[in-house]
Short mmCIF file of C-alpha atoms in Angstrom, two decimals:
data_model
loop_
_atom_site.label_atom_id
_atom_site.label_comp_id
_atom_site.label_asym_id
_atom_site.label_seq_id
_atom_site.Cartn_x
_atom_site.Cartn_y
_atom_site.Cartn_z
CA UNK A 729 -10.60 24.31 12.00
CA UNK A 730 -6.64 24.54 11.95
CA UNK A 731 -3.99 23.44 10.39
CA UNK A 732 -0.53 23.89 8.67
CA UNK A 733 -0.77 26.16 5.90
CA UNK A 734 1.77 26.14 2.83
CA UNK A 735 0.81 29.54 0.64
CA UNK A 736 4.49 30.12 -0.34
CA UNK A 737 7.27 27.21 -0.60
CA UNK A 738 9.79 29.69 0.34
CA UNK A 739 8.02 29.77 3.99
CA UNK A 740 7.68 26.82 6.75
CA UNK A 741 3.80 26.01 6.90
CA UNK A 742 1.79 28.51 9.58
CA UNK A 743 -0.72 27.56 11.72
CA UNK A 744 -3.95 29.79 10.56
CA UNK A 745 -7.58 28.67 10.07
CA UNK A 746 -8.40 26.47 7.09
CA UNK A 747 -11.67 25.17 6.14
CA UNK A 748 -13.36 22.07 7.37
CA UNK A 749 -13.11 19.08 4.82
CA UNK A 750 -15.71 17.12 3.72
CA UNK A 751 -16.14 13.54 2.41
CA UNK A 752 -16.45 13.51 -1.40
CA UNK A 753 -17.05 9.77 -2.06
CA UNK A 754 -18.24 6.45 0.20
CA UNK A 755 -15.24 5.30 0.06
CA UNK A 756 -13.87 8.69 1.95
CA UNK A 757 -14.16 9.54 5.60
CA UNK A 758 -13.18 12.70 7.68
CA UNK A 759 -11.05 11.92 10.51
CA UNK A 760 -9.86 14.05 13.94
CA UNK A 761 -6.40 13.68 13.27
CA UNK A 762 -4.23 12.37 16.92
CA UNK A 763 -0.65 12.29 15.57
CA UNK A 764 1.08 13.15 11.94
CA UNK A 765 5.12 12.63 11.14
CA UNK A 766 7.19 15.52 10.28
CA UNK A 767 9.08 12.96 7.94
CA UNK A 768 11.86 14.12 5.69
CA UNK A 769 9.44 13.62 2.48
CA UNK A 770 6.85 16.20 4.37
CA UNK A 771 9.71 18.79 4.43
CA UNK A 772 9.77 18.24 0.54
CA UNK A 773 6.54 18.26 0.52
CA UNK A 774 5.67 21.96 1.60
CA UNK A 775 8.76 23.23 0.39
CA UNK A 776 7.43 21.92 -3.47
CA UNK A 777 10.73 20.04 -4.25
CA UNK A 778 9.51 16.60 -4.17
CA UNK A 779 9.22 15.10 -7.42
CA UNK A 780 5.58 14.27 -7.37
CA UNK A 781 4.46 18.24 -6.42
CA UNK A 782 2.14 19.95 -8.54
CA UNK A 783 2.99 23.17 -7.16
CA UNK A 784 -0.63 23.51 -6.58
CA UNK A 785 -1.20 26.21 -2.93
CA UNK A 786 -2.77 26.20 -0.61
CA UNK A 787 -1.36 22.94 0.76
CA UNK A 788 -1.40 21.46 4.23
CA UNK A 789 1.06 18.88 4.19
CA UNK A 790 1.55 15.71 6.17
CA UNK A 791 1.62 12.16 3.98
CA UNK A 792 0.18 10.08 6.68
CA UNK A 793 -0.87 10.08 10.42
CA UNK A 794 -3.40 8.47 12.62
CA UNK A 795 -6.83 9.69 13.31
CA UNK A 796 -9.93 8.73 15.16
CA UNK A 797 -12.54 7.97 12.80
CA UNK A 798 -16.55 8.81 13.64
CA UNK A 799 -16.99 5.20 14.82
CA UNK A 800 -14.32 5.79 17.64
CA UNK A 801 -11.65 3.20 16.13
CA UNK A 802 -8.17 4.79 15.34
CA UNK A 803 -6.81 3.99 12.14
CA UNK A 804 -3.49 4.64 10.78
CA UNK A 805 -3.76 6.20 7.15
CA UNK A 806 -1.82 6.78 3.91
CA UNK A 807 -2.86 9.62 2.04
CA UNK A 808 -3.10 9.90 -1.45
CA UNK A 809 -0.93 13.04 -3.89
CA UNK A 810 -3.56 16.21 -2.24
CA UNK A 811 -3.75 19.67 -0.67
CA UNK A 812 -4.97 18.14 2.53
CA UNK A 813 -2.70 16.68 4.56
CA UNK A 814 -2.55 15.20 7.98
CA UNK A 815 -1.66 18.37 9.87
CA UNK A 816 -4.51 19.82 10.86
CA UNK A 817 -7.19 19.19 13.23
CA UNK A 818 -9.28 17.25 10.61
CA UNK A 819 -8.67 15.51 7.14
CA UNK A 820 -10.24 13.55 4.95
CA UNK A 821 -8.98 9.79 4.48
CA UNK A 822 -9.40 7.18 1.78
CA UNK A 823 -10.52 4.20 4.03
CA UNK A 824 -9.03 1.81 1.30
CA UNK A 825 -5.51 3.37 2.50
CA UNK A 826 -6.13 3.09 5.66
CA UNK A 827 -5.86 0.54 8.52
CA UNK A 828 -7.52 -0.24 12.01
CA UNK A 829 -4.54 0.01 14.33
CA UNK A 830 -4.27 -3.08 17.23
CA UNK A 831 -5.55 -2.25 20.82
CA UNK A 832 -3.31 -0.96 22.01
CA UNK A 833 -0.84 0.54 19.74
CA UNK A 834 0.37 3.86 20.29
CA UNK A 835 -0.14 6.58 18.10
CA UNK A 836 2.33 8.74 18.40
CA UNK A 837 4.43 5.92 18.58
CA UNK A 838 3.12 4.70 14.81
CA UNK A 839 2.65 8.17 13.45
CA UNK A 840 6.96 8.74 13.65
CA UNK A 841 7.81 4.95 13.02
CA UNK A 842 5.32 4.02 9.97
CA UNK A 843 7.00 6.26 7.14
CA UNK A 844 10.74 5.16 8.17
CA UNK A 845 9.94 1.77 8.44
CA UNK A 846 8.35 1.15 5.54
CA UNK A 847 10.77 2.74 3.41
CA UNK A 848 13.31 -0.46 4.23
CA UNK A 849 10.29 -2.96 4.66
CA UNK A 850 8.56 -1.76 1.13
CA UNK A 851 12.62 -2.20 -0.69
CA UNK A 852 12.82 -5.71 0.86
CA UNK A 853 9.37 -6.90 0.71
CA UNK A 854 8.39 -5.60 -2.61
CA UNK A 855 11.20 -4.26 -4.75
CA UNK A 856 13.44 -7.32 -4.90
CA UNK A 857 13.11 -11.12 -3.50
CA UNK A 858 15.14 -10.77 -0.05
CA UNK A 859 16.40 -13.59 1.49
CA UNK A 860 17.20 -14.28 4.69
CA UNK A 861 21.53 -15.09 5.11
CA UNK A 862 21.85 -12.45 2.82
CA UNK A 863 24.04 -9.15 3.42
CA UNK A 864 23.21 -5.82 3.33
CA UNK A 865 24.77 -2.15 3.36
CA UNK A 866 22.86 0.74 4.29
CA UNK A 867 24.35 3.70 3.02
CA UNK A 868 22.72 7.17 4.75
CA UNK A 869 22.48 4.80 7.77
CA UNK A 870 22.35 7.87 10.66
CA UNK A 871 19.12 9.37 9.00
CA UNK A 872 16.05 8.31 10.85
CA UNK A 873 15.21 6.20 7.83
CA UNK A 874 18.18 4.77 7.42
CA UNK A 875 18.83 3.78 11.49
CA UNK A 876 15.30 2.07 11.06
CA UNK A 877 16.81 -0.22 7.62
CA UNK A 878 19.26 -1.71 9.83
CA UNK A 879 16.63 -2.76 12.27
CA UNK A 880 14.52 -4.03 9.31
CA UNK A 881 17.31 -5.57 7.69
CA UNK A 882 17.73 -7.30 10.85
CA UNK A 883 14.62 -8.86 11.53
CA UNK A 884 14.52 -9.97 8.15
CA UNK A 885 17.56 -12.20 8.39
CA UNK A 886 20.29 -10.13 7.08
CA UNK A 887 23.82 -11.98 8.13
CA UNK A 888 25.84 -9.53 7.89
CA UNK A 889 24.88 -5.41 8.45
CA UNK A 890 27.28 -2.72 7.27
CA UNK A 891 26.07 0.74 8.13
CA UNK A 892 27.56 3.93 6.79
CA UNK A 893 27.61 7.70 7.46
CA UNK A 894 28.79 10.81 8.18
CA UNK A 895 27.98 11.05 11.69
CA UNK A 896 30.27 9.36 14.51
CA UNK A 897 28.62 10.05 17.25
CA UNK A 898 25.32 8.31 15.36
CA UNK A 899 27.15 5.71 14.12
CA UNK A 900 28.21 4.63 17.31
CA UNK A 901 24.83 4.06 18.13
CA UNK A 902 23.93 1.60 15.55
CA UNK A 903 25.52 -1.81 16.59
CA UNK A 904 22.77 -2.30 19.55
CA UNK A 905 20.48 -2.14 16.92
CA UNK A 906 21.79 -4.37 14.61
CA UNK A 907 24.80 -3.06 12.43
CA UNK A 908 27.91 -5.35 12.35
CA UNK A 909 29.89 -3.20 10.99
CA UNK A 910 29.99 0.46 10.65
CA UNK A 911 31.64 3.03 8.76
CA UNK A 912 32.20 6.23 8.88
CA UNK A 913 32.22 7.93 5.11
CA UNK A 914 33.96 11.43 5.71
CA UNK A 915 36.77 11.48 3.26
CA UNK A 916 38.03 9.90 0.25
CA UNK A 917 39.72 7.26 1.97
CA UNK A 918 36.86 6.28 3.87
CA UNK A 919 34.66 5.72 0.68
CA UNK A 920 37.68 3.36 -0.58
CA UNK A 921 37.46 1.27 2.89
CA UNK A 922 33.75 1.31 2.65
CA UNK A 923 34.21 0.00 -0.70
CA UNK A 924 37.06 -2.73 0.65
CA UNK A 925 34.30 -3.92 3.92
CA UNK A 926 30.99 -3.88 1.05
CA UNK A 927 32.65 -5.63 -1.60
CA UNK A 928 30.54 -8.70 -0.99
CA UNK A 929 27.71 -7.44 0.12
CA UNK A 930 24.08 -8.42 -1.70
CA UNK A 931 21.87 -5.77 -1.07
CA UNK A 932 22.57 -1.96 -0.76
CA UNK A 933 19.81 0.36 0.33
CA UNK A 934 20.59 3.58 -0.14
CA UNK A 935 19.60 6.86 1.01
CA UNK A 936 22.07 9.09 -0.14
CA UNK A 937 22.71 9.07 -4.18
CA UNK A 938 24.49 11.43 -5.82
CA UNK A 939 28.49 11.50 -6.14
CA UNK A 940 28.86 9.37 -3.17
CA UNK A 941 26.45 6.64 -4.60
CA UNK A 942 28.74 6.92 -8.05
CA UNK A 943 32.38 6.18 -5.69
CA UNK A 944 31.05 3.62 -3.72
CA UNK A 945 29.40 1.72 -6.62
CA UNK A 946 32.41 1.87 -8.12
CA UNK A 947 34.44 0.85 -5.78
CA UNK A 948 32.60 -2.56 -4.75
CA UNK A 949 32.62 -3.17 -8.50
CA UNK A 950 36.43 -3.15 -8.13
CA UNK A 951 37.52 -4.96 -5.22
CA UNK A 952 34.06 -7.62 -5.94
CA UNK A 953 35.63 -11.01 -5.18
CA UNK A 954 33.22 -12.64 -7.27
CA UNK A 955 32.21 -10.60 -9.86
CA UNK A 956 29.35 -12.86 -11.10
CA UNK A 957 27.26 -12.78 -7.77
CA UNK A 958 24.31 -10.51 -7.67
CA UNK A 959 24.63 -7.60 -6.47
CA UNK A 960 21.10 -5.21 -5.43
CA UNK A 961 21.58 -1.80 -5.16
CA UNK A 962 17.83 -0.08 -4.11
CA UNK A 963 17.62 3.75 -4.32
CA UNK A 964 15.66 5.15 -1.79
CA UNK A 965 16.47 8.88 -1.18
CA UNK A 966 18.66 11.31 -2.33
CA UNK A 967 20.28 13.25 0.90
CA UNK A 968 23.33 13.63 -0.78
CA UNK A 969 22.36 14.58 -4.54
CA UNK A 970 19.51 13.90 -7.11
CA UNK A 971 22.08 12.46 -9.67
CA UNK A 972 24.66 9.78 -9.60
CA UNK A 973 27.26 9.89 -12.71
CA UNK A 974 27.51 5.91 -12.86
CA UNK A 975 30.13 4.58 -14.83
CA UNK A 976 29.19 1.81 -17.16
CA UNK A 977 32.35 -0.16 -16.55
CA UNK A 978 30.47 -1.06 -13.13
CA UNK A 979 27.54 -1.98 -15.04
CA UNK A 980 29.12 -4.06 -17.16
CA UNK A 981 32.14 -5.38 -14.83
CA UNK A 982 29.81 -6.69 -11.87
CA UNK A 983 26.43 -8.40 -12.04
CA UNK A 984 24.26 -4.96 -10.63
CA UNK A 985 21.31 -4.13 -10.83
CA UNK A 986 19.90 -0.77 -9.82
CA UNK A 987 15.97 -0.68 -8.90
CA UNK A 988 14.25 2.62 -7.13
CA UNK A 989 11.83 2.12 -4.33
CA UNK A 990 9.30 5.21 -3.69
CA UNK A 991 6.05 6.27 -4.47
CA UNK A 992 5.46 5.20 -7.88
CA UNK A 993 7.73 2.25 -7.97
CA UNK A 994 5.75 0.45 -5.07
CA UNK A 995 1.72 -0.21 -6.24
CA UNK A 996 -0.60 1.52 -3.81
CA UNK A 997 -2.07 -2.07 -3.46
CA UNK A 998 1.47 -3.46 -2.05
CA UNK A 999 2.06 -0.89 0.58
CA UNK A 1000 -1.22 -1.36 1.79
CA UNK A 1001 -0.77 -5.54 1.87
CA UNK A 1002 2.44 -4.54 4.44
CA UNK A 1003 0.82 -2.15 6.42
CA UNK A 1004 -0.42 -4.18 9.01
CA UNK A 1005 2.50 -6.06 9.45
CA UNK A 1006 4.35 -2.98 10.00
CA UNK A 1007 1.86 -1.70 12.31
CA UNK A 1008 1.79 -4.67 14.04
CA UNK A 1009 5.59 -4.96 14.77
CA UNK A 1010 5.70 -1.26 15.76
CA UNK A 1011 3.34 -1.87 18.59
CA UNK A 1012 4.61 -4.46 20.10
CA UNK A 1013 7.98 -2.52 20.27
CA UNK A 1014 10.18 -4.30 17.51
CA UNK A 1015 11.66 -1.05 16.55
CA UNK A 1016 13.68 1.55 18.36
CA UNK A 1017 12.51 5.28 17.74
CA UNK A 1018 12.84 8.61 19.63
CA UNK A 1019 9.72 10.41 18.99
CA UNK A 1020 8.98 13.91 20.31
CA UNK A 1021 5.39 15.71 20.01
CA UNK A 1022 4.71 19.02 18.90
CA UNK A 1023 1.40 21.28 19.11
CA UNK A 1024 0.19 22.09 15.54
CA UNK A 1025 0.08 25.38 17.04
CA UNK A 1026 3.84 25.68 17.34
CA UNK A 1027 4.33 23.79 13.90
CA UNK A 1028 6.26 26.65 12.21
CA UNK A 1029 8.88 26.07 15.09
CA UNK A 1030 8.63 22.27 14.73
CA UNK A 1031 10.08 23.08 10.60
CA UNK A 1032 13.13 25.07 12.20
CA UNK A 1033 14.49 22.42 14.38
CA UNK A 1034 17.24 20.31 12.68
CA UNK A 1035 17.33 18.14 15.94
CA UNK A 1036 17.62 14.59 13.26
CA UNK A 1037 17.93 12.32 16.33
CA UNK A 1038 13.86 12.56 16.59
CA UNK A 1039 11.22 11.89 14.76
CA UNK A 1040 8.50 15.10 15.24
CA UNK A 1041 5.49 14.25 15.63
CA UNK A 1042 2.89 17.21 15.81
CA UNK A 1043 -0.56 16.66 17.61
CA UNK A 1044 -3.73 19.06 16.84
#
């Protein structure tokens, strides 16, 4: 068969024969894969920076994807830390991470939504007790993940949306889907107004980290009108550095708490209790998402395109 073939992080994956897997266990199953992301923690995947990579090559990446299984039904699947991944023609799937999609549901459709949803849906659902009338920033908000939060945040009951980024032109796009307020974090200045429109909020996902994290955080814990009222601050990716030099006055000054939401942090058995849910939602539209296929074939081309407005989706 084919597939995507890692054999030097320094290289995009290349589309050369692999071989056939095979089952190992009952619980296993090999699938003809129909659609797999090219998600932002694939990218990390095959280049060996992600922080769960054993450095271990050949690898054919791809974290999840949908694939007809022998019985005809298409499932939607999560795959577990391996060398193969969803992009190839055929993997191998754990069927207790996996899930019989509705009639109906589009694969390509849930192949680019399921990763970006869930990494909002998992933070809310699993990480902390989110309530409905709550508010929420979203900080990394024009990433693909982060214009999916606000649409999560919003159909879980969020009052009050504040969405923030670098990108105008992406930020302007963000109110139809559910952002009350956005801002645009460019300069210092812009962090200190960010700071001034989030000092209240209750919830910050964020997908940025690093020194931006460290001046917002500190910021809210300045102009915090009530300094005793909780204050959730979820760490979800690190676009814009892997540390964060927090000051402990804004631990100490402000009631904050700082939990991490990834793989790891979020039981196997928990993602898999929301996966239907989310699969659900996706198919009967509840999300907005520009997804564009790719041949396998042409997946070394599919790694050079920085186009962040779509969500890749390559098909064997």
């Amino acid at each position: 068969m084919h597939a995507a073939v890692v054999t030097t992080f320094a290289h995009p994956p290349e589309y050369r024969e692999f071989p056939t897997p095979t089952a190992q266990t009952t619980d296993e199953m090999v699938v003809d894969v129909i659609a797999a992301g090219l998600h932002p923690r694939v990218r990390s995947q095959a280049d060996g920076s992600h922080y769960t990579s054993t450095g271990a090559l050949p690898l054919v990446p791809g974290i999840d994807g949908v694939g007809r299984a022998p019985d005809g039904t298409i499932r939607y699947f999560v795959l577990p830390d391996t060398t193969m991944g969803a992009m190839a023609e055929r993997t191998v799937i754990d069927l207790r991470r996996s899930i019989v999609l509705p009639d109906g549901a589009d694969p390509i459709l849930v192949a680019a939504a399921m990763n970006p949803v869930m990494s909002a849906w998992l933070a809310l659902r699993r990480r902390i007790d989110f309530q409905p009338g709550q508010s929420v920033l979203i900080l990394g908000a024009t990433g693909s993940s982060g214009r999916m939060a606000v649409q999560v945040a919003k159909q879980f009951g969020a009052v009050h949306i504040i969405a923030a980024g670098r990108d105008a032109q992406r930020l302007a796009t963000l109110p139809k889907l559910g952002a009350d307020t956005v801002v645009r974090i460019d300069n210092a200045s812009a962090i200190n107004d960010l700071a001034q429109a989030a000092r209240d909020v209750d919830v910050v996902l964020d997908y940025l980290w690093g020194p931006v994290t460290a001046e917002v955080m500190a910021g809210i814990a300045t102009h915090r009108s009530d300094r005793g009222k909780p204050l959730t601050w979820i760490e979800i990716g690190s676009v814009a550095g892997g540390s964060a030099e927090i000051l402990s006055a804004a631990l100490r000054a402000v009631r904050l708490q700082i939990v991490g939401s990834g793989q790891g942090s979020v039981p196997t058995r928990d993602i898999l209790a929301e996966l239907p849910a989310i699969a659900t939602e996706i198919s009967s539209g509840g999300f907005g998402l520009d997804a564009r296929t790719v041949p396998l074939a042409d997946v070394e081309a599919a790694w050079a395109d920085p186009d962040a407005d779509q969500r890749i989706v390559i098909t064997p």
